[in-house]
């Protein structure tokens, strides 16, 4: 990321890798109920067999959260948290932690990186992260989407059980269900999120609007979250629907998108937009601010360890 002073010790790749995963886990802990509400709103209306009043069970972000707490208990807001933390530790470490390394790879070690190079770096690390961590994302979405039945039955009872059940019922390929739309989504998300954050932060520092500190990180992260939500929402809804679908419900991600368009109209692609923005905006703020502080703290600790006096 930009903003490093010449006298500062540059964070190592391992510091960025570990720092990104840790910061993303902290951000997930804070914003997970918003993410769960987003998933419930996104999948709402996909089944044509449910009654109309049941189909519109959730209304708005906080209405969804209130309904879930009332009908399923507060713990339902954190369905899939374990898989979510597993996902962030493996996923964010790659897509965020290796972003600067990939920029340097494309520029062959040069410090100056243009917009095309940044976009290429964002797309590459986003695709790499999905290929590596897709099973954790599938399990997280399945947990968030499941509703406790009247007799207390659940589709999945534990994170490990979910991995086993999906592999047994749908094959190992079921754990990578929706991989292509997820790669598309995360290429878009990574470019919008990391590149926007990078550019906003760079401009703030270039024109001396703020110093390289928390207010700067907060502003850049908020802008990155808003841009990301606008660009990525349609792909995100298709990804969620497809990963949560049963065997044979959709033949492909494109079929899922066409079915949504035919049955629910174009507005279906922006279902759950407000929770998406609230979640991505708050997630970006918590993650980037925490990430910058972890990088700074770990780099200072490493510098002190190497030169204690």
PDB file of C-alpha atoms in Angstrom:
ATOM      1  CA  UNK A   1       0.000   0.000   0.000  1.00  0.00           C
ATOM      2  CA  UNK A   2       1.060   3.591  -0.514  1.00  0.00           C
ATOM      3  CA  UNK A   3       2.059   6.045   2.174  1.00  0.00           C
ATOM      4  CA  UNK A   4       5.306   4.502   3.443  1.00  0.00           C
ATOM      5  CA  UNK A   5       7.901   7.078   4.402  1.00  0.00           C
ATOM      6  CA  UNK A   6      11.458   6.545   3.142  1.00  0.00           C
ATOM      7  CA  UNK A   7      12.847   6.247   6.675  1.00  0.00           C
ATOM      8  CA  UNK A   8      10.281   3.607   7.585  1.00  0.00           C
ATOM      9  CA  UNK A   9      11.131  -0.051   7.402  1.00  0.00           C
ATOM     10  CA  UNK A  10       9.020  -1.614   4.657  1.00  0.00           C
ATOM     11  CA  UNK A  11       6.758  -4.415   5.981  1.00  0.00           C
ATOM     12  CA  UNK A  12       7.821  -7.843   4.783  1.00  0.00           C
ATOM     13  CA  UNK A  13       5.552 -10.090   2.706  1.00  0.00           C
ATOM     14  CA  UNK A  14       5.025 -12.367   5.729  1.00  0.00           C
ATOM     15  CA  UNK A  15       3.949  -9.386   7.886  1.00  0.00           C
ATOM     16  CA  UNK A  16       1.430  -8.316   5.225  1.00  0.00           C
ATOM     17  CA  UNK A  17       0.203 -11.911   4.772  1.00  0.00           C
ATOM     18  CA  UNK A  18      -0.390 -12.511   8.490  1.00  0.00           C
ATOM     19  CA  UNK A  19      -1.612  -8.960   9.137  1.00  0.00           C
ATOM     20  CA  UNK A  20      -4.217  -9.103   6.352  1.00  0.00           C
ATOM     21  CA  UNK A  21      -5.657 -12.414   7.600  1.00  0.00           C
ATOM     22  CA  UNK A  22      -5.799 -11.225  11.209  1.00  0.00           C
ATOM     23  CA  UNK A  23      -7.352  -7.851  10.327  1.00  0.00           C
ATOM     24  CA  UNK A  24      -9.956  -9.556   8.119  1.00  0.00           C
ATOM     25  CA  UNK A  25     -10.929 -11.929  10.957  1.00  0.00           C
ATOM     26  CA  UNK A  26     -11.397  -8.965  13.323  1.00  0.00           C
ATOM     27  CA  UNK A  27     -13.507  -7.191  10.690  1.00  0.00           C
ATOM     28  CA  UNK A  28     -15.632 -10.332  10.226  1.00  0.00           C
ATOM     29  CA  UNK A  29     -16.278 -10.614  13.963  1.00  0.00           C
ATOM     30  CA  UNK A  30     -17.583  -7.039  14.006  1.00  0.00           C
ATOM     31  CA  UNK A  31     -19.690  -7.135  10.820  1.00  0.00           C
ATOM     32  CA  UNK A  32     -20.849 -10.779  10.568  1.00  0.00           C
ATOM     33  CA  UNK A  33     -24.548 -10.101  11.472  1.00  0.00           C
ATOM     34  CA  UNK A  34     -24.752  -7.639   8.551  1.00  0.00           C
ATOM     35  CA  UNK A  35     -23.254 -10.259   6.232  1.00  0.00           C
ATOM     36  CA  UNK A  36     -25.790 -12.866   7.395  1.00  0.00           C
ATOM     37  CA  UNK A  37     -28.653 -10.395   6.838  1.00  0.00           C
ATOM     38  CA  UNK A  38     -27.286  -9.690   3.346  1.00  0.00           C
ATOM     39  CA  UNK A  39     -27.256 -13.409   2.475  1.00  0.00           C
ATOM     40  CA  UNK A  40     -30.843 -13.913   3.725  1.00  0.00           C
ATOM     41  CA  UNK A  41     -32.072 -10.942   1.648  1.00  0.00           C
ATOM     42  CA  UNK A  42     -30.170 -12.099  -1.438  1.00  0.00           C
ATOM     43  CA  UNK A  43     -31.652 -15.623  -1.454  1.00  0.00           C
ATOM     44  CA  UNK A  44     -35.153 -14.407  -0.594  1.00  0.00           C
ATOM     45  CA  UNK A  45     -37.610 -15.002  -3.413  1.00  0.00           C
ATOM     46  CA  UNK A  46     -35.564 -17.618  -5.273  1.00  0.00           C
ATOM     47  CA  UNK A  47     -38.017 -20.429  -4.464  1.00  0.00           C
ATOM     48  CA  UNK A  48     -41.251 -20.126  -6.415  1.00  0.00           C
ATOM     49  CA  UNK A  49     -42.902 -22.784  -4.265  1.00  0.00           C
ATOM     50  CA  UNK A  50     -43.085 -20.708  -1.106  1.00  0.00           C
ATOM     51  CA  UNK A  51     -46.117 -18.631  -0.300  1.00  0.00           C
ATOM     52  CA  UNK A  52     -46.042 -14.903  -0.963  1.00  0.00           C
ATOM     53  CA  UNK A  53     -46.082 -13.881   2.693  1.00  0.00           C
ATOM     54  CA  UNK A  54     -43.290 -16.344   3.430  1.00  0.00           C
ATOM     55  CA  UNK A  55     -41.309 -15.139   0.417  1.00  0.00           C
ATOM     56  CA  UNK A  56     -41.249 -11.616   1.820  1.00  0.00           C
ATOM     57  CA  UNK A  57     -40.259 -12.711   5.309  1.00  0.00           C
ATOM     58  CA  UNK A  58     -37.339 -10.283   5.486  1.00  0.00           C
ATOM     59  CA  UNK A  59     -37.690  -6.534   4.926  1.00  0.00           C
ATOM     60  CA  UNK A  60     -34.627  -4.317   5.137  1.00  0.00           C
ATOM     61  CA  UNK A  61     -31.357  -4.777   6.964  1.00  0.00           C
ATOM     62  CA  UNK A  62     -32.438  -4.228  10.523  1.00  0.00           C
ATOM     63  CA  UNK A  63     -35.831  -5.813   9.882  1.00  0.00           C
ATOM     64  CA  UNK A  64     -34.013  -8.972   8.770  1.00  0.00           C
ATOM     65  CA  UNK A  65     -31.796  -8.940  11.855  1.00  0.00           C
ATOM     66  CA  UNK A  66     -34.829  -8.367  14.100  1.00  0.00           C
ATOM     67  CA  UNK A  67     -36.780 -11.220  12.462  1.00  0.00           C
ATOM     68  CA  UNK A  68     -33.843 -13.609  12.787  1.00  0.00           C
ATOM     69  CA  UNK A  69     -33.326 -12.785  16.468  1.00  0.00           C
ATOM     70  CA  UNK A  70     -37.044 -13.145  17.183  1.00  0.00           C
ATOM     71  CA  UNK A  71     -37.593 -16.426  15.298  1.00  0.00           C
ATOM     72  CA  UNK A  72     -34.206 -18.144  15.525  1.00  0.00           C
ATOM     73  CA  UNK A  73     -32.401 -16.496  18.431  1.00  0.00           C
ATOM     74  CA  UNK A  74     -29.404 -14.124  18.533  1.00  0.00           C
ATOM     75  CA  UNK A  75     -26.921 -16.907  17.742  1.00  0.00           C
ATOM     76  CA  UNK A  76     -28.435 -17.240  14.253  1.00  0.00           C
ATOM     77  CA  UNK A  77     -26.727 -13.952  13.313  1.00  0.00           C
ATOM     78  CA  UNK A  78     -23.407 -15.737  13.663  1.00  0.00           C
ATOM     79  CA  UNK A  79     -24.317 -18.903  11.719  1.00  0.00           C
ATOM     80  CA  UNK A  80     -21.211 -19.920   9.780  1.00  0.00           C
ATOM     81  CA  UNK A  81     -18.817 -17.754  11.801  1.00  0.00           C
ATOM     82  CA  UNK A  82     -16.224 -20.526  12.150  1.00  0.00           C
ATOM     83  CA  UNK A  83     -16.198 -21.115   8.389  1.00  0.00           C
ATOM     84  CA  UNK A  84     -16.158 -17.329   7.911  1.00  0.00           C
ATOM     85  CA  UNK A  85     -13.023 -16.947  10.042  1.00  0.00           C
ATOM     86  CA  UNK A  86     -11.410 -19.897   8.257  1.00  0.00           C
ATOM     87  CA  UNK A  87     -12.254 -18.187   4.988  1.00  0.00           C
ATOM     88  CA  UNK A  88     -10.811 -14.825   5.978  1.00  0.00           C
ATOM     89  CA  UNK A  89      -7.596 -16.265   7.403  1.00  0.00           C
ATOM     90  CA  UNK A  90      -6.888 -18.148   4.170  1.00  0.00           C
ATOM     91  CA  UNK A  91      -8.658 -15.814   1.748  1.00  0.00           C
ATOM     92  CA  UNK A  92      -7.738 -12.294   2.858  1.00  0.00           C
ATOM     93  CA  UNK A  93      -4.152 -13.323   3.558  1.00  0.00           C
ATOM     94  CA  UNK A  94      -3.764 -14.090  -0.142  1.00  0.00           C
ATOM     95  CA  UNK A  95      -5.898 -11.423  -1.832  1.00  0.00           C
ATOM     96  CA  UNK A  96      -4.849  -8.504   0.404  1.00  0.00           C
ATOM     97  CA  UNK A  97      -1.566  -9.657   1.909  1.00  0.00           C
ATOM     98  CA  UNK A  98       0.011 -10.515  -1.455  1.00  0.00           C
ATOM     99  CA  UNK A  99      -1.373  -7.479  -3.332  1.00  0.00           C
ATOM    100  CA  UNK A 100       1.786  -5.356  -2.932  1.00  0.00           C
ATOM    101  CA  UNK A 101       3.988  -8.338  -3.788  1.00  0.00           C
ATOM    102  CA  UNK A 102       2.008  -8.924  -6.989  1.00  0.00           C
ATOM    103  CA  UNK A 103       2.255  -5.208  -7.890  1.00  0.00           C
ATOM    104  CA  UNK A 104       6.037  -5.440  -7.574  1.00  0.00           C
ATOM    105  CA  UNK A 105       6.020  -8.614  -9.671  1.00  0.00           C
ATOM    106  CA  UNK A 106       4.174  -6.880 -12.523  1.00  0.00           C
ATOM    107  CA  UNK A 107       6.346  -3.755 -12.313  1.00  0.00           C
ATOM    108  CA  UNK A 108       9.517  -5.884 -11.976  1.00  0.00           C
ATOM    109  CA  UNK A 109      10.432  -4.303  -8.652  1.00  0.00           C
ATOM    110  CA  UNK A 110       9.672  -0.694  -9.611  1.00  0.00           C
ATOM    111  CA  UNK A 111       8.003   1.482  -6.969  1.00  0.00           C
ATOM    112  CA  UNK A 112       5.704   3.242  -9.474  1.00  0.00           C
ATOM    113  CA  UNK A 113       2.582   1.278 -10.388  1.00  0.00           C
ATOM    114  CA  UNK A 114      -0.039   2.541 -12.835  1.00  0.00           C
ATOM    115  CA  UNK A 115      -3.760   1.832 -12.725  1.00  0.00           C
ATOM    116  CA  UNK A 116      -3.463  -1.127 -15.145  1.00  0.00           C
ATOM    117  CA  UNK A 117      -0.768  -2.752 -13.011  1.00  0.00           C
ATOM    118  CA  UNK A 118      -2.862  -2.305  -9.871  1.00  0.00           C
ATOM    119  CA  UNK A 119      -5.912  -3.799 -11.580  1.00  0.00           C
ATOM    120  CA  UNK A 120      -3.857  -6.775 -12.770  1.00  0.00           C
ATOM    121  CA  UNK A 121      -2.467  -7.314  -9.266  1.00  0.00           C
ATOM    122  CA  UNK A 122      -5.954  -7.109  -7.759  1.00  0.00           C
ATOM    123  CA  UNK A 123      -7.426  -9.573 -10.269  1.00  0.00           C
ATOM    124  CA  UNK A 124      -4.553 -12.027  -9.783  1.00  0.00           C
ATOM    125  CA  UNK A 125      -4.622 -12.164  -5.981  1.00  0.00           C
ATOM    126  CA  UNK A 126      -8.437 -12.257  -5.980  1.00  0.00           C
ATOM    127  CA  UNK A 127      -8.492 -15.274  -8.313  1.00  0.00           C
ATOM    128  CA  UNK A 128      -5.708 -17.017  -6.375  1.00  0.00           C
ATOM    129  CA  UNK A 129      -7.573 -16.561  -3.090  1.00  0.00           C
ATOM    130  CA  UNK A 130     -10.818 -18.035  -4.451  1.00  0.00           C
ATOM    131  CA  UNK A 131      -9.094 -21.074  -5.941  1.00  0.00           C
ATOM    132  CA  UNK A 132      -7.488 -21.717  -2.553  1.00  0.00           C
ATOM    133  CA  UNK A 133     -10.323 -20.888  -0.122  1.00  0.00           C
ATOM    134  CA  UNK A 134     -13.575 -21.594  -2.043  1.00  0.00           C
ATOM    135  CA  UNK A 135     -14.734 -24.529   0.199  1.00  0.00           C
ATOM    136  CA  UNK A 136     -14.769 -22.259   3.263  1.00  0.00           C
ATOM    137  CA  UNK A 137     -16.921 -19.731   1.382  1.00  0.00           C
ATOM    138  CA  UNK A 138     -19.425 -22.408   0.288  1.00  0.00           C
ATOM    139  CA  UNK A 139     -19.816 -23.677   3.871  1.00  0.00           C
ATOM    140  CA  UNK A 140     -20.134 -20.116   5.243  1.00  0.00           C
ATOM    141  CA  UNK A 141     -22.925 -19.228   2.797  1.00  0.00           C
ATOM    142  CA  UNK A 142     -24.778 -22.510   3.439  1.00  0.00           C
ATOM    143  CA  UNK A 143     -24.693 -21.878   7.206  1.00  0.00           C
ATOM    144  CA  UNK A 144     -25.839 -18.273   6.867  1.00  0.00           C
ATOM    145  CA  UNK A 145     -28.690 -19.240   4.544  1.00  0.00           C
ATOM    146  CA  UNK A 146     -30.096 -22.123   6.596  1.00  0.00           C
ATOM    147  CA  UNK A 147     -33.159 -21.488   8.745  1.00  0.00           C
ATOM    148  CA  UNK A 148     -33.899 -23.486  11.887  1.00  0.00           C
ATOM    149  CA  UNK A 149     -37.051 -25.546  11.309  1.00  0.00           C
ATOM    150  CA  UNK A 150     -39.934 -25.875  13.780  1.00  0.00           C
ATOM    151  CA  UNK A 151     -38.623 -29.222  15.074  1.00  0.00           C
ATOM    152  CA  UNK A 152     -35.139 -27.777  15.553  1.00  0.00           C
ATOM    153  CA  UNK A 153     -33.677 -29.579  12.527  1.00  0.00           C
ATOM    154  CA  UNK A 154     -30.878 -27.941  10.583  1.00  0.00           C
ATOM    155  CA  UNK A 155     -29.374 -28.587   7.177  1.00  0.00           C
ATOM    156  CA  UNK A 156     -25.906 -28.670   8.794  1.00  0.00           C
ATOM    157  CA  UNK A 157     -25.076 -29.030  12.491  1.00  0.00           C
ATOM    158  CA  UNK A 158     -21.360 -28.246  12.502  1.00  0.00           C
ATOM    159  CA  UNK A 159     -18.698 -26.744  10.272  1.00  0.00           C
ATOM    160  CA  UNK A 160     -16.798 -30.012   9.866  1.00  0.00           C
ATOM    161  CA  UNK A 161     -20.099 -31.834   9.336  1.00  0.00           C
ATOM    162  CA  UNK A 162     -20.997 -29.362   6.563  1.00  0.00           C
ATOM    163  CA  UNK A 163     -17.731 -30.062   4.709  1.00  0.00           C
ATOM    164  CA  UNK A 164     -18.368 -33.820   4.984  1.00  0.00           C
ATOM    165  CA  UNK A 165     -22.062 -33.590   4.006  1.00  0.00           C
ATOM    166  CA  UNK A 166     -21.396 -31.452   0.929  1.00  0.00           C
ATOM    167  CA  UNK A 167     -18.537 -33.718  -0.203  1.00  0.00           C
ATOM    168  CA  UNK A 168     -20.689 -36.838   0.335  1.00  0.00           C
ATOM    169  CA  UNK A 169     -23.913 -35.548  -1.280  1.00  0.00           C
ATOM    170  CA  UNK A 170     -22.492 -33.385  -4.059  1.00  0.00           C
ATOM    171  CA  UNK A 171     -18.979 -34.751  -4.481  1.00  0.00           C
ATOM    172  CA  UNK A 172     -15.727 -32.912  -3.853  1.00  0.00           C
ATOM    173  CA  UNK A 173     -16.659 -30.563  -6.698  1.00  0.00           C
ATOM    174  CA  UNK A 174     -19.573 -29.399  -4.529  1.00  0.00           C
ATOM    175  CA  UNK A 175     -17.057 -27.682  -2.236  1.00  0.00           C
ATOM    176  CA  UNK A 176     -15.931 -25.609  -5.214  1.00  0.00           C
ATOM    177  CA  UNK A 177     -19.497 -24.844  -6.324  1.00  0.00           C
ATOM    178  CA  UNK A 178     -19.791 -21.332  -7.716  1.00  0.00           C
ATOM    179  CA  UNK A 179     -16.019 -21.050  -8.106  1.00  0.00           C
ATOM    180  CA  UNK A 180     -16.210 -19.206 -11.448  1.00  0.00           C
ATOM    181  CA  UNK A 181     -18.767 -16.571 -10.353  1.00  0.00           C
ATOM    182  CA  UNK A 182     -16.778 -16.192  -7.138  1.00  0.00           C
ATOM    183  CA  UNK A 183     -13.556 -15.658  -9.098  1.00  0.00           C
ATOM    184  CA  UNK A 184     -15.397 -13.050 -11.190  1.00  0.00           C
ATOM    185  CA  UNK A 185     -16.835 -11.410  -8.073  1.00  0.00           C
ATOM    186  CA  UNK A 186     -13.528 -11.316  -6.250  1.00  0.00           C
ATOM    187  CA  UNK A 187     -11.588 -10.051  -9.232  1.00  0.00           C
ATOM    188  CA  UNK A 188     -14.104  -7.163  -9.301  1.00  0.00           C
ATOM    189  CA  UNK A 189     -14.119  -6.762  -5.503  1.00  0.00           C
ATOM    190  CA  UNK A 190     -10.349  -6.843  -5.236  1.00  0.00           C
ATOM    191  CA  UNK A 191      -9.900  -4.293  -8.013  1.00  0.00           C
ATOM    192  CA  UNK A 192     -12.605  -1.991  -6.657  1.00  0.00           C
ATOM    193  CA  UNK A 193     -11.576  -2.424  -3.028  1.00  0.00           C
ATOM    194  CA  UNK A 194      -7.764  -2.485  -3.037  1.00  0.00           C
ATOM    195  CA  UNK A 195      -7.156  -0.262  -6.057  1.00  0.00           C
ATOM    196  CA  UNK A 196      -9.705   2.341  -4.881  1.00  0.00           C
ATOM    197  CA  UNK A 197      -8.244   2.301  -1.360  1.00  0.00           C
ATOM    198  CA  UNK A 198      -4.728   2.600  -2.807  1.00  0.00           C
ATOM    199  CA  UNK A 199      -5.629   5.532  -5.076  1.00  0.00           C
ATOM    200  CA  UNK A 200      -7.720   7.456  -2.509  1.00  0.00           C
ATOM    201  CA  UNK A 201      -5.006   7.086   0.119  1.00  0.00           C
ATOM    202  CA  UNK A 202      -2.333   8.122  -2.379  1.00  0.00           C
ATOM    203  CA  UNK A 203      -4.273  11.266  -3.383  1.00  0.00           C
ATOM    204  CA  UNK A 204      -4.954  12.217   0.247  1.00  0.00           C
ATOM    205  CA  UNK A 205      -1.246  12.003   1.060  1.00  0.00           C
ATOM    206  CA  UNK A 206      -0.141  13.628  -2.216  1.00  0.00           C
ATOM    207  CA  UNK A 207      -2.220  16.754  -1.595  1.00  0.00           C
ATOM    208  CA  UNK A 208      -1.509  16.825   2.165  1.00  0.00           C
ATOM    209  CA  UNK A 209      -5.201  16.569   3.058  1.00  0.00           C
ATOM    210  CA  UNK A 210      -4.361  14.236   5.951  1.00  0.00           C
ATOM    211  CA  UNK A 211      -1.338  12.490   7.405  1.00  0.00           C
ATOM    212  CA  UNK A 212      -0.790   8.737   7.009  1.00  0.00           C
ATOM    213  CA  UNK A 213      -2.872   7.878  10.057  1.00  0.00           C
ATOM    214  CA  UNK A 214      -6.290   6.592  11.152  1.00  0.00           C
ATOM    215  CA  UNK A 215      -8.459   9.406   9.659  1.00  0.00           C
ATOM    216  CA  UNK A 216      -6.762   8.879   6.288  1.00  0.00           C
ATOM    217  CA  UNK A 217      -7.214   5.091   6.478  1.00  0.00           C
ATOM    218  CA  UNK A 218     -10.854   5.535   7.555  1.00  0.00           C
ATOM    219  CA  UNK A 219     -11.685   7.864   4.648  1.00  0.00           C
ATOM    220  CA  UNK A 220      -9.963   5.707   2.027  1.00  0.00           C
ATOM    221  CA  UNK A 221     -11.606   2.541   3.389  1.00  0.00           C
ATOM    222  CA  UNK A 222     -15.106   4.091   3.361  1.00  0.00           C
ATOM    223  CA  UNK A 223     -14.693   5.215  -0.264  1.00  0.00           C
ATOM    224  CA  UNK A 224     -13.395   1.773  -1.230  1.00  0.00           C
ATOM    225  CA  UNK A 225     -16.383   0.082   0.425  1.00  0.00           C
ATOM    226  CA  UNK A 226     -18.924   2.249  -1.417  1.00  0.00           C
ATOM    227  CA  UNK A 227     -17.306   1.762  -4.845  1.00  0.00           C
ATOM    228  CA  UNK A 228     -16.997  -1.975  -4.281  1.00  0.00           C
ATOM    229  CA  UNK A 229     -20.684  -2.381  -3.359  1.00  0.00           C
ATOM    230  CA  UNK A 230     -21.871  -0.530  -6.475  1.00  0.00           C
ATOM    231  CA  UNK A 231     -19.719  -2.626  -8.796  1.00  0.00           C
ATOM    232  CA  UNK A 232     -19.888  -6.061  -7.175  1.00  0.00           C
ATOM    233  CA  UNK A 233     -23.503  -6.425  -5.955  1.00  0.00           C
ATOM    234  CA  UNK A 234     -24.946  -8.173  -9.070  1.00  0.00           C
ATOM    235  CA  UNK A 235     -22.176 -10.786  -9.154  1.00  0.00           C
ATOM    236  CA  UNK A 236     -22.389 -11.200  -5.393  1.00  0.00           C
ATOM    237  CA  UNK A 237     -26.123 -12.009  -5.508  1.00  0.00           C
ATOM    238  CA  UNK A 238     -25.612 -14.612  -8.275  1.00  0.00           C
ATOM    239  CA  UNK A 239     -22.697 -16.127  -6.365  1.00  0.00           C
ATOM    240  CA  UNK A 240     -24.742 -16.416  -3.174  1.00  0.00           C
ATOM    241  CA  UNK A 241     -27.775 -17.925  -4.932  1.00  0.00           C
ATOM    242  CA  UNK A 242     -25.661 -20.432  -6.876  1.00  0.00           C
ATOM    243  CA  UNK A 243     -23.545 -21.582  -3.925  1.00  0.00           C
ATOM    244  CA  UNK A 244     -26.623 -22.012  -1.734  1.00  0.00           C
ATOM    245  CA  UNK A 245     -28.621 -23.916  -4.381  1.00  0.00           C
ATOM    246  CA  UNK A 246     -29.364 -27.622  -4.159  1.00  0.00           C
ATOM    247  CA  UNK A 247     -28.060 -30.156  -6.671  1.00  0.00           C
ATOM    248  CA  UNK A 248     -29.652 -29.553 -10.086  1.00  0.00           C
ATOM    249  CA  UNK A 249     -31.425 -26.303  -9.185  1.00  0.00           C
ATOM    250  CA  UNK A 250     -29.253 -24.288 -11.571  1.00  0.00           C
ATOM    251  CA  UNK A 251     -27.152 -25.749 -14.388  1.00  0.00           C
ATOM    252  CA  UNK A 252     -24.587 -22.937 -14.177  1.00  0.00           C
ATOM    253  CA  UNK A 253     -23.976 -19.485 -12.747  1.00  0.00           C
ATOM    254  CA  UNK A 254     -25.212 -17.962 -16.031  1.00  0.00           C
ATOM    255  CA  UNK A 255     -28.393 -20.058 -15.791  1.00  0.00           C
ATOM    256  CA  UNK A 256     -28.831 -18.792 -12.226  1.00  0.00           C
ATOM    257  CA  UNK A 257     -28.500 -15.174 -13.391  1.00  0.00           C
ATOM    258  CA  UNK A 258     -30.955 -15.683 -16.283  1.00  0.00           C
ATOM    259  CA  UNK A 259     -33.460 -17.397 -13.979  1.00  0.00           C
ATOM    260  CA  UNK A 260     -33.263 -14.476 -11.560  1.00  0.00           C
ATOM    261  CA  UNK A 261     -33.751 -11.974 -14.381  1.00  0.00           C
ATOM    262  CA  UNK A 262     -36.739 -13.887 -15.788  1.00  0.00           C
ATOM    263  CA  UNK A 263     -38.507 -14.570 -12.478  1.00  0.00           C
ATOM    264  CA  UNK A 264     -37.675 -11.487 -10.399  1.00  0.00           C
ATOM    265  CA  UNK A 265     -36.531  -8.791 -12.810  1.00  0.00           C
ATOM    266  CA  UNK A 266     -33.272  -6.762 -12.911  1.00  0.00           C
ATOM    267  CA  UNK A 267     -33.751  -5.342  -9.406  1.00  0.00           C
ATOM    268  CA  UNK A 268     -33.070  -8.844  -8.035  1.00  0.00           C
ATOM    269  CA  UNK A 269     -29.373  -8.284  -8.765  1.00  0.00           C
ATOM    270  CA  UNK A 270     -29.319  -5.529  -6.149  1.00  0.00           C
ATOM    271  CA  UNK A 271     -31.196  -7.448  -3.457  1.00  0.00           C
ATOM    272  CA  UNK A 272     -29.547  -6.871  -0.123  1.00  0.00           C
ATOM    273  CA  UNK A 273     -27.777  -3.725  -1.417  1.00  0.00           C
ATOM    274  CA  UNK A 274     -28.067  -1.787   1.852  1.00  0.00           C
ATOM    275  CA  UNK A 275     -26.713  -4.596   4.041  1.00  0.00           C
ATOM    276  CA  UNK A 276     -24.042  -5.147   1.385  1.00  0.00           C
ATOM    277  CA  UNK A 277     -23.003  -1.492   1.644  1.00  0.00           C
ATOM    278  CA  UNK A 278     -23.281  -1.387   5.433  1.00  0.00           C
ATOM    279  CA  UNK A 279     -21.303  -4.594   5.650  1.00  0.00           C
ATOM    280  CA  UNK A 280     -18.650  -3.760   3.021  1.00  0.00           C
ATOM    281  CA  UNK A 281     -18.294  -0.169   4.214  1.00  0.00           C
ATOM    282  CA  UNK A 282     -17.919  -1.125   7.872  1.00  0.00           C
ATOM    283  CA  UNK A 283     -15.846  -4.212   6.993  1.00  0.00           C
ATOM    284  CA  UNK A 284     -13.443  -2.125   4.909  1.00  0.00           C
ATOM    285  CA  UNK A 285     -13.083   0.475   7.643  1.00  0.00           C
ATOM    286  CA  UNK A 286     -12.377  -2.077  10.388  1.00  0.00           C
ATOM    287  CA  UNK A 287     -10.144  -4.222   8.183  1.00  0.00           C
ATOM    288  CA  UNK A 288      -7.992  -1.495   6.608  1.00  0.00           C
ATOM    289  CA  UNK A 289      -7.569   0.518   9.817  1.00  0.00           C
ATOM    290  CA  UNK A 290      -6.653  -2.670  11.721  1.00  0.00           C
ATOM    291  CA  UNK A 291      -4.413  -3.889   8.895  1.00  0.00           C
ATOM    292  CA  UNK A 292      -2.457  -0.627   8.772  1.00  0.00           C
ATOM    293  CA  UNK A 293      -1.972  -0.700  12.565  1.00  0.00           C
ATOM    294  CA  UNK A 294      -0.938  -4.384  12.592  1.00  0.00           C
ATOM    295  CA  UNK A 295       1.540  -3.767   9.765  1.00  0.00           C
ATOM    296  CA  UNK A 296       2.970  -0.762  11.565  1.00  0.00           C
ATOM    297  CA  UNK A 297       3.169  -2.532  14.938  1.00  0.00           C
ATOM    298  CA  UNK A 298       4.706  -5.741  13.564  1.00  0.00           C
ATOM    299  CA  UNK A 299       7.223  -3.803  11.456  1.00  0.00           C
ATOM    300  CA  UNK A 300       8.326  -1.742  14.461  1.00  0.00           C
ATOM    301  CA  UNK A 301       8.620  -4.912  16.542  1.00  0.00           C
ATOM    302  CA  UNK A 302      10.694  -6.538  13.785  1.00  0.00           C
ATOM    303  CA  UNK A 303      12.861  -3.400  13.500  1.00  0.00           C
ATOM    304  CA  UNK A 304      13.400  -3.366  17.280  1.00  0.00           C
ATOM    305  CA  UNK A 305      14.224  -7.081  17.291  1.00  0.00           C
ATOM    306  CA  UNK A 306      16.857  -6.637  14.572  1.00  0.00           C
ATOM    307  CA  UNK A 307      18.286  -3.400  16.062  1.00  0.00           C
ATOM    308  CA  UNK A 308      17.403  -3.241  19.785  1.00  0.00           C
ATOM    309  CA  UNK A 309      19.834  -0.413  20.504  1.00  0.00           C
TER     310      UNK A 309
END
